[in-house]
Amino acid sequence: MLSEPRDGVDMLVFGDRRALGLGAQQAGINLDLPVIGPDDLRKRIDGNVLVDLGTLDPGDATIGMATATSGAAALENFRAALLTAKAGLADAVAFTPFNKAAMRMAKSDYVDEIGFVDAVLDAPRSGREFNVLDEVWNARVTSHIPLREVAGTLSADRIFDSLKLTVEVMQDAGIERPRIGVAALNPHAGDGRNFGTEDEDIILPAVERAMARQMAVTGPVPSDTVFVRALKGEFDAVLTMFHDQGQIAMKLIGFDRGVTLIAGYGFPIVTPAHGTAYDIAGHGVADTGATLAALDLGLRLAGRSSARQTDDVTCENLIAALKNKPAWARGQSKTPPGPRRELEPSADADKTGQSGRTT
């Protein structure tokens, strides 16, 4: 992404110049990327730049192994990107695959990305995860919880809210009237209450409520056929009740193209749907298809939103927040940022700060 700049796209990359340099070496590419520090966010920035947070000395981490050091670096980089978008200096956030074990080593109460985003942004409501392929979208009612807790977590309100958000997000992506198939929870959609009551008592009322609001919703549809019907063109999206109910199907359809979208925060958050693949880390052989697809989706969603802007006070608060490391990030190996290329202040920096961009 960084070696082949795209017209009209400015990327702020948060991380460590040493780690990025090692990655470029492993990938066999040359990066001529300006390096800046958090203070430079006061200036107008054009083109792609690295915001060097000094978060990870490669010598303090082991390639292909989850460590507390690498987990803390990933969380700190992600936090910086989220705060930058919240401040209006970015239109979308994209992150590379995370290893939850490493992140939990660094921050013991870490569960998943949504909980972390909620805390960083002080969000009034939690977002939702979507998996996106050209063929079909997948939205979830529940995500990273034990399977034994799924049925008790479902409610008609929660399912309806998930349907409503799915429609809103897909409309933002240019699908004006998305057709959504709602997956049943139990085998054969409960088989007339023989195999469970949740489909009739919880899922069906949510579907009927959505239909009354003129949403193009069908269900509950037996989960063993709902994706078959979607791939035949009947549905644009499938709403599943739990994580693997949709993930298995989506990864079978397009593992190397799948994108995870986290929506509901005022700006899109995207990432490839696959994991860290530590078994091939450092070999320079990773498939970049899903990462590029994630960037494309983030840009498409950002491009349909109003331009985001910030003011001087917000910008100063952001810089202070980036310098004020959370407790779980302190004590990590730090070195002063590398050489910087001076950036010219914006002509209107004193008035509006920066215009929106992608990070």
CSV table of C-alpha atoms in Angstrom, one decimal:
chain,number,residue,atom,x,y,z
A,1,MET,CA,0.0,0.0,0.0
A,2,LEU,CA,2.8,2.4,0.9
A,3,SER,CA,5.1,1.6,-2.0
A,4,GLU,CA,2.3,2.3,-4.5
A,5,PRO,CA,0.6,5.5,-3.4
A,6,ARG,CA,-3.0,6.1,-4.6
A,7,ASP,CA,-4.2,9.4,-6.1
A,8,GLY,CA,-6.3,11.4,-3.7
A,9,VAL,CA,-5.5,9.3,-0.6
A,10,ASP,CA,-3.3,10.4,2.2
A,11,MET,CA,-2.3,7.7,4.7
A,12,LEU,CA,-1.1,8.4,8.3
A,13,VAL,CA,0.7,5.3,9.4
A,14,PHE,CA,1.1,4.9,13.2
A,15,GLY,CA,3.9,2.6,14.5
A,16,ASP,CA,7.6,2.4,14.8
A,17,ARG,CA,10.0,3.3,12.0
A,18,ARG,CA,12.3,0.3,12.9
A,19,ALA,CA,9.5,-2.2,12.7
A,20,LEU,CA,8.2,-0.7,9.4
A,21,GLY,CA,11.7,-0.8,8.0
A,22,LEU,CA,12.1,-4.5,8.9
A,23,GLY,CA,8.8,-5.2,7.3
A,24,ALA,CA,9.8,-3.4,4.1
A,25,GLN,CA,13.0,-5.4,4.1
A,26,GLN,CA,11.2,-8.7,4.5
A,27,ALA,CA,8.7,-7.7,1.7
A,28,GLY,CA,11.5,-6.8,-0.6
A,29,ILE,CA,10.4,-3.2,-1.2
A,30,ASN,CA,12.0,0.2,-0.7
A,31,LEU,CA,10.0,2.8,1.2
A,32,ASP,CA,10.8,6.5,0.8
A,33,LEU,CA,8.3,7.5,3.6
A,34,PRO,CA,8.5,10.8,5.5
A,35,VAL,CA,8.8,10.2,9.2
A,36,ILE,CA,7.1,12.6,11.7
A,37,GLY,CA,6.2,12.7,15.3
A,38,PRO,CA,2.9,13.5,17.1
A,39,ASP,CA,3.8,17.2,17.3
A,40,ASP,CA,3.9,17.4,13.5
A,41,LEU,CA,0.1,16.7,13.4
A,42,ARG,CA,-0.3,20.4,13.9
A,43,LYS,CA,0.9,21.0,10.3
A,44,ARG,CA,-0.8,20.3,7.1
A,45,ILE,CA,0.3,16.9,5.8
A,46,ASP,CA,0.0,15.7,2.2
A,47,GLY,CA,0.8,12.3,1.0
A,48,ASN,CA,1.7,9.2,3.0
A,49,VAL,CA,3.7,9.6,6.2
A,50,LEU,CA,4.7,7.5,9.2
A,51,VAL,CA,3.9,8.9,12.6
A,52,ASP,CA,6.7,7.4,14.6
A,53,LEU,CA,5.5,6.5,18.1
A,54,GLY,CA,8.6,4.5,19.0
A,55,THR,CA,6.4,1.7,20.1
A,56,LEU,CA,8.4,-1.4,19.1
A,57,ASP,CA,12.1,-2.1,18.8
A,58,PRO,CA,12.2,-5.3,16.7
A,59,GLY,CA,15.0,-6.5,18.9
A,60,ASP,CA,12.5,-6.7,21.8
A,61,ALA,CA,10.1,-8.9,20.0
A,62,THR,CA,10.3,-12.4,18.5
A,63,ILE,CA,9.1,-12.8,15.0
A,64,GLY,CA,6.3,-15.3,14.8
A,65,MET,CA,5.6,-15.3,18.5
A,66,ALA,CA,3.0,-13.6,20.6
A,67,THR,CA,4.7,-11.3,23.2
A,68,ALA,CA,3.5,-8.7,25.6
A,69,THR,CA,5.8,-6.2,23.9
A,70,SER,CA,4.3,-6.7,20.5
A,71,GLY,CA,0.8,-6.7,22.0
A,72,ALA,CA,1.3,-3.4,23.7
A,73,ALA,CA,2.7,-1.9,20.5
A,74,ALA,CA,-0.3,-3.1,18.5
A,75,LEU,CA,-2.7,-1.6,21.0
A,76,GLU,CA,-0.9,1.7,21.2
A,77,ASN,CA,-0.8,2.1,17.5
A,78,PHE,CA,-4.5,1.3,17.2
A,79,ARG,CA,-5.3,3.7,20.0
A,80,ALA,CA,-3.4,6.5,18.2
A,81,ALA,CA,-5.3,5.8,14.9
A,82,LEU,CA,-8.7,5.8,16.7
A,83,LEU,CA,-8.0,9.0,18.5
A,84,THR,CA,-6.8,10.7,15.4
A,85,ALA,CA,-10.0,9.8,13.5
A,86,LYS,CA,-12.1,10.9,16.5
A,87,ALA,CA,-10.4,14.2,16.4
A,88,GLY,CA,-11.3,14.7,12.8
A,89,LEU,CA,-7.9,14.3,11.2
A,90,ALA,CA,-8.8,11.1,9.5
A,91,ASP,CA,-11.8,9.7,7.6
A,92,ALA,CA,-11.3,6.0,8.2
A,93,VAL,CA,-9.1,3.7,10.3
A,94,ALA,CA,-7.5,0.5,8.9
A,95,PHE,CA,-5.5,-1.9,11.0
A,96,THR,CA,-3.4,-4.9,10.2
A,97,PRO,CA,-4.2,-8.3,11.8
A,98,PHE,CA,-4.1,-8.4,15.6
A,99,ASN,CA,-3.1,-11.3,17.8
A,100,LYS,CA,-5.5,-11.3,20.7
A,101,ALA,CA,-3.2,-13.4,22.9
A,102,ALA,CA,-0.4,-10.9,22.6
A,103,MET,CA,-2.7,-8.0,23.3
A,104,ARG,CA,-4.1,-9.8,26.4
A,105,MET,CA,-0.5,-10.2,27.6
A,106,ALA,CA,-0.1,-6.5,27.5
A,107,LYS,CA,-3.6,-5.5,28.7
A,108,SER,CA,-5.1,-8.3,30.8
A,109,ASP,CA,-8.7,-7.0,30.5
A,110,TYR,CA,-8.5,-6.9,26.7
A,111,VAL,CA,-11.3,-9.0,25.1
A,112,ASP,CA,-11.7,-7.9,21.5
A,113,GLU,CA,-11.5,-4.9,19.2
A,114,ILE,CA,-15.0,-3.6,19.8
A,115,GLY,CA,-14.5,-3.3,23.6
A,116,PHE,CA,-11.2,-1.6,23.1
A,117,VAL,CA,-12.7,0.9,20.6
A,118,ASP,CA,-15.6,1.6,23.0
A,119,ALA,CA,-13.2,2.5,25.7
A,120,VAL,CA,-10.8,4.6,23.6
A,121,LEU,CA,-13.5,6.6,22.0
A,122,ASP,CA,-15.8,6.7,25.1
A,123,ALA,CA,-18.5,5.6,22.7
A,124,PRO,CA,-22.1,6.0,23.7
A,125,ARG,CA,-22.9,2.6,22.1
A,126,SER,CA,-20.9,-0.4,20.9
A,127,GLY,CA,-20.3,-0.9,17.2
A,128,ARG,CA,-20.9,-4.1,15.2
A,129,GLU,CA,-18.7,-6.2,13.2
A,130,PHE,CA,-19.4,-7.0,9.5
A,131,ASN,CA,-17.5,-9.4,7.2
A,132,VAL,CA,-17.6,-8.2,3.6
A,133,LEU,CA,-17.1,-9.9,0.3
A,134,ASP,CA,-18.2,-8.7,-3.1
A,135,GLU,CA,-20.7,-11.6,-3.2
A,136,VAL,CA,-22.3,-11.1,0.2
A,137,TRP,CA,-22.0,-9.2,3.5
A,138,ASN,CA,-22.2,-10.9,6.9
A,139,ALA,CA,-23.4,-9.0,10.0
A,140,ARG,CA,-23.5,-10.5,13.5
A,141,VAL,CA,-25.8,-10.1,16.5
A,142,THR,CA,-23.2,-11.5,18.9
A,143,SER,CA,-19.5,-11.8,18.4
A,144,HIS,CA,-16.7,-12.8,20.8
A,145,ILE,CA,-18.7,-14.6,23.5
A,146,PRO,CA,-18.8,-18.3,24.5
A,147,LEU,CA,-21.2,-20.3,22.4
A,148,ARG,CA,-23.1,-21.4,25.5
A,149,GLU,CA,-24.0,-17.7,26.2
A,150,VAL,CA,-25.4,-16.9,22.7
A,151,ALA,CA,-29.1,-17.9,23.2
A,152,GLY,CA,-29.3,-16.0,26.5
A,153,THR,CA,-27.8,-12.9,25.0
A,154,LEU,CA,-30.2,-12.7,22.0
A,155,SER,CA,-33.2,-10.4,22.2
A,156,ALA,CA,-35.6,-9.0,19.7
A,157,ASP,CA,-34.3,-5.5,20.4
A,158,ARG,CA,-30.7,-6.5,19.9
A,159,ILE,CA,-31.5,-8.3,16.6
A,160,PHE,CA,-33.6,-5.3,15.3
A,161,ASP,CA,-30.8,-2.9,16.2
A,162,SER,CA,-28.4,-5.1,14.3
A,163,LEU,CA,-30.7,-5.1,11.2
A,164,LYS,CA,-31.1,-1.3,11.4
A,165,LEU,CA,-27.3,-0.7,11.6
A,166,THR,CA,-26.7,-3.2,8.8
A,167,VAL,CA,-29.1,-1.3,6.5
A,168,GLU,CA,-27.5,2.0,7.4
A,169,VAL,CA,-23.9,0.8,6.9
A,170,MET,CA,-24.7,-0.9,3.6
A,171,GLN,CA,-26.5,2.2,2.3
A,172,ASP,CA,-23.3,4.2,3.2
A,173,ALA,CA,-21.5,1.7,1.0
A,174,GLY,CA,-23.8,2.4,-1.9
A,175,ILE,CA,-26.3,-0.4,-1.6
A,176,GLU,CA,-29.5,1.6,-1.3
A,177,ARG,CA,-32.0,-1.1,-0.3
A,178,PRO,CA,-30.0,-4.1,1.0
A,179,ARG,CA,-31.8,-7.4,1.1
A,180,ILE,CA,-31.0,-9.2,4.3
A,181,GLY,CA,-31.5,-12.9,5.1
A,182,VAL,CA,-31.7,-13.5,8.9
A,183,ALA,CA,-30.1,-16.8,10.0
A,184,ALA,CA,-32.0,-19.0,12.4
A,185,LEU,CA,-30.3,-20.0,15.6
A,186,ASN,CA,-31.5,-23.6,15.9
A,187,PRO,CA,-31.5,-26.5,13.3
A,188,HIS,CA,-34.2,-26.1,10.7
A,189,ALA,CA,-35.2,-22.8,12.3
A,190,GLY,CA,-36.4,-24.6,15.3
A,191,ASP,CA,-38.6,-27.1,13.3
A,192,GLY,CA,-41.9,-25.7,14.7
A,193,ARG,CA,-40.4,-25.4,18.3
A,194,ASN,CA,-39.2,-29.0,18.3
A,195,PHE,CA,-35.5,-27.9,18.3
A,196,GLY,CA,-35.8,-24.7,20.3
A,197,THR,CA,-38.0,-21.7,20.7
A,198,GLU,CA,-35.7,-18.8,20.1
A,199,ASP,CA,-36.4,-18.6,16.4
A,200,GLU,CA,-40.1,-18.0,16.8
A,201,ASP,CA,-40.0,-16.1,20.1
A,202,ILE,CA,-37.0,-13.8,19.6
A,203,ILE,CA,-35.8,-13.7,16.0
A,204,LEU,CA,-39.2,-13.7,14.2
A,205,PRO,CA,-40.6,-10.7,16.1
A,206,ALA,CA,-37.4,-8.7,15.3
A,207,VAL,CA,-37.8,-9.6,11.6
A,208,GLU,CA,-41.4,-8.6,11.6
A,209,ARG,CA,-40.6,-5.3,13.2
A,210,ALA,CA,-37.9,-4.6,10.6
A,211,MET,CA,-40.4,-5.4,7.8
A,212,ALA,CA,-42.9,-3.0,9.3
A,213,ARG,CA,-40.1,-0.4,8.9
A,214,GLN,CA,-39.9,-1.2,5.2
A,215,MET,CA,-36.6,-3.1,5.5
A,216,ALA,CA,-36.0,-5.8,3.0
A,217,VAL,CA,-35.7,-8.6,5.5
A,218,THR,CA,-36.4,-12.4,5.3
A,219,GLY,CA,-36.2,-14.9,8.1
A,220,PRO,CA,-35.5,-16.7,10.2
A,221,VAL,CA,-33.9,-18.8,7.5
A,222,PRO,CA,-32.3,-22.1,8.4
A,223,SER,CA,-28.6,-21.4,8.7
A,224,ASP,CA,-27.5,-24.3,6.6
A,225,THR,CA,-29.1,-22.8,3.5
A,226,VAL,CA,-29.1,-19.0,4.1
A,227,PHE,CA,-25.6,-18.5,2.5
A,228,VAL,CA,-26.6,-20.7,-0.4
A,229,ARG,CA,-29.5,-18.5,-1.1
A,230,ALA,CA,-27.3,-15.4,-0.7
A,231,LEU,CA,-24.8,-16.6,-3.2
A,232,LYS,CA,-27.6,-17.3,-5.7
A,233,GLY,CA,-28.5,-13.6,-5.5
A,234,GLU,CA,-31.4,-13.6,-3.2
A,235,PHE,CA,-29.7,-11.7,-0.3
A,236,ASP,CA,-27.1,-8.9,-0.2
A,237,ALA,CA,-26.3,-9.7,3.4
A,238,VAL,CA,-26.8,-12.4,6.0
A,239,LEU,CA,-27.4,-11.5,9.6
A,240,THR,CA,-26.0,-14.4,11.8
A,241,MET,CA,-26.6,-14.9,15.5
A,242,PHE,CA,-23.1,-15.8,16.5
A,243,HIS,CA,-19.5,-15.5,15.3
A,244,ASP,CA,-18.7,-18.8,13.6
A,245,GLN,CA,-22.2,-19.1,12.1
A,246,GLY,CA,-21.1,-16.6,9.6
A,247,GLN,CA,-17.3,-16.7,9.7
A,248,ILE,CA,-17.0,-20.3,8.5
A,249,ALA,CA,-19.1,-19.6,5.4
A,250,MET,CA,-17.4,-16.3,4.6
A,251,LYS,CA,-13.9,-17.7,4.9
A,252,LEU,CA,-14.9,-20.6,2.7
A,253,ILE,CA,-16.2,-18.2,0.1
A,254,GLY,CA,-13.3,-15.9,0.0
A,255,PHE,CA,-10.6,-16.2,2.6
A,256,ASP,CA,-8.0,-14.2,0.7
A,257,ARG,CA,-10.5,-11.3,0.0
A,258,GLY,CA,-12.5,-11.1,3.2
A,259,VAL,CA,-12.7,-7.8,5.1
A,260,THR,CA,-13.9,-7.1,8.6
A,261,LEU,CA,-15.7,-3.8,9.0
A,262,ILE,CA,-16.4,-2.3,12.5
A,263,ALA,CA,-19.2,0.2,12.1
A,264,GLY,CA,-21.2,2.5,14.3
A,265,TYR,CA,-18.6,5.0,15.5
A,266,GLY,CA,-18.9,7.9,13.0
A,267,PHE,CA,-16.0,6.6,10.8
A,268,PRO,CA,-15.4,3.2,9.3
A,269,ILE,CA,-12.8,0.8,10.9
A,270,VAL,CA,-11.6,-1.9,8.6
A,271,THR,CA,-9.1,-4.8,8.6
A,272,PRO,CA,-8.5,-8.0,6.7
A,273,ALA,CA,-10.7,-10.8,8.1
A,274,HIS,CA,-7.8,-13.3,8.5
A,275,GLY,CA,-5.4,-13.5,11.4
A,276,THR,CA,-1.7,-12.9,12.0
A,277,ALA,CA,-0.4,-16.1,10.4
A,278,TYR,CA,2.6,-16.3,12.7
A,279,ASP,CA,3.7,-19.5,10.9
A,280,ILE,CA,4.8,-17.4,7.8
A,281,ALA,CA,5.7,-14.2,9.6
A,282,GLY,CA,8.9,-12.6,8.3
A,283,HIS,CA,9.0,-14.7,5.1
A,284,GLY,CA,7.6,-12.1,2.8
A,285,VAL,CA,5.0,-14.4,1.3
A,286,ALA,CA,1.7,-13.2,2.9
A,287,ASP,CA,-1.2,-12.7,0.5
A,288,THR,CA,-2.1,-9.0,0.5
A,289,GLY,CA,-5.4,-9.3,-1.2
A,290,ALA,CA,-7.6,-9.0,1.9
A,291,THR,CA,-5.6,-6.0,3.2
A,292,LEU,CA,-6.0,-4.2,-0.1
A,293,ALA,CA,-9.7,-5.0,-0.1
A,294,ALA,CA,-10.0,-3.6,3.4
A,295,LEU,CA,-8.4,-0.3,2.4
A,296,ASP,CA,-10.7,-0.1,-0.7
A,297,LEU,CA,-13.8,-0.6,1.5
A,298,GLY,CA,-12.6,2.0,4.0
A,299,LEU,CA,-12.0,4.5,1.3
A,300,ARG,CA,-15.3,3.8,-0.3
A,301,LEU,CA,-17.2,4.3,3.0
A,302,ALA,CA,-15.1,7.4,3.9
A,303,GLY,CA,-15.7,8.9,0.5
A,304,ARG,CA,-19.5,8.9,1.0
A,305,SER,CA,-19.2,10.7,4.4
A,306,SER,CA,-19.0,14.4,5.0
A,307,ALA,CA,-15.5,15.8,5.2
A,308,ARG,CA,-14.1,15.6,8.7
A,309,GLN,CA,-12.2,18.6,10.2
A,310,THR,CA,-10.7,19.6,13.5
A,311,ASP,CA,-9.7,22.8,15.3
A,312,ASP,CA,-6.6,23.8,17.1
A,313,VAL,CA,-7.8,22.9,20.5
A,314,THR,CA,-8.9,19.4,19.4
A,315,CYS,CA,-5.6,18.9,17.7
A,316,GLU,CA,-3.6,19.9,20.8
A,317,ASN,CA,-5.7,17.6,22.9
A,318,LEU,CA,-5.0,14.8,20.5
A,319,ILE,CA,-1.2,15.4,20.6
A,320,ALA,CA,-1.3,15.4,24.4
A,321,ALA,CA,-3.3,12.1,24.4
A,322,LEU,CA,-0.8,10.5,22.0
A,323,LYS,CA,2.1,11.5,24.3
A,324,ASN,CA,0.3,10.4,27.5
A,325,LYS,CA,0.8,6.7,27.3
A,326,PRO,CA,-1.8,4.4,29.0
A,327,ALA,CA,-0.5,2.3,31.9
A,328,TRP,CA,-0.4,-0.9,29.8
A,329,ALA,CA,1.9,0.9,27.2
A,330,ARG,CA,4.4,2.3,29.7
A,331,GLY,CA,7.7,0.6,30.1
A,332,GLN,CA,7.9,-0.6,26.5
A,333,SER,CA,11.2,0.0,24.7
A,334,LYS,CA,11.3,3.5,23.3
A,335,THR,CA,13.9,5.4,21.3
A,336,PRO,CA,13.7,9.0,20.0
A,337,PRO,CA,11.9,9.2,16.6
A,338,GLY,CA,14.2,9.0,13.6
A,339,PRO,CA,15.2,11.8,11.3
A,340,ARG,CA,12.2,13.9,10.1
A,341,ARG,CA,11.6,15.7,6.9
A,342,GLU,CA,10.2,19.1,7.7
A,343,LEU,CA,6.7,19.7,6.7
A,344,GLU,CA,5.4,23.1,5.6
A,345,PRO,CA,2.6,24.5,7.9
A,346,SER,CA,-0.8,24.8,6.2
A,347,ALA,CA,-1.8,28.2,5.0
A,348,ASP,CA,-5.0,27.8,7.0
A,349,ALA,CA,-3.7,25.8,9.9
A,350,ASP,CA,-4.6,28.5,12.4
A,351,LYS,CA,-8.2,28.4,11.2
A,352,THR,CA,-9.2,24.8,10.8
A,353,GLY,CA,-6.3,22.5,11.6
A,354,GLN,CA,-6.3,19.6,9.1
A,355,SER,CA,-8.8,18.4,6.6
A,356,GLY,CA,-9.8,14.7,6.8
A,357,ARG,CA,-7.6,11.9,5.6
A,358,THR,CA,-7.3,8.2,5.9
A,359,THR,CA,-5.2,6.5,8.6
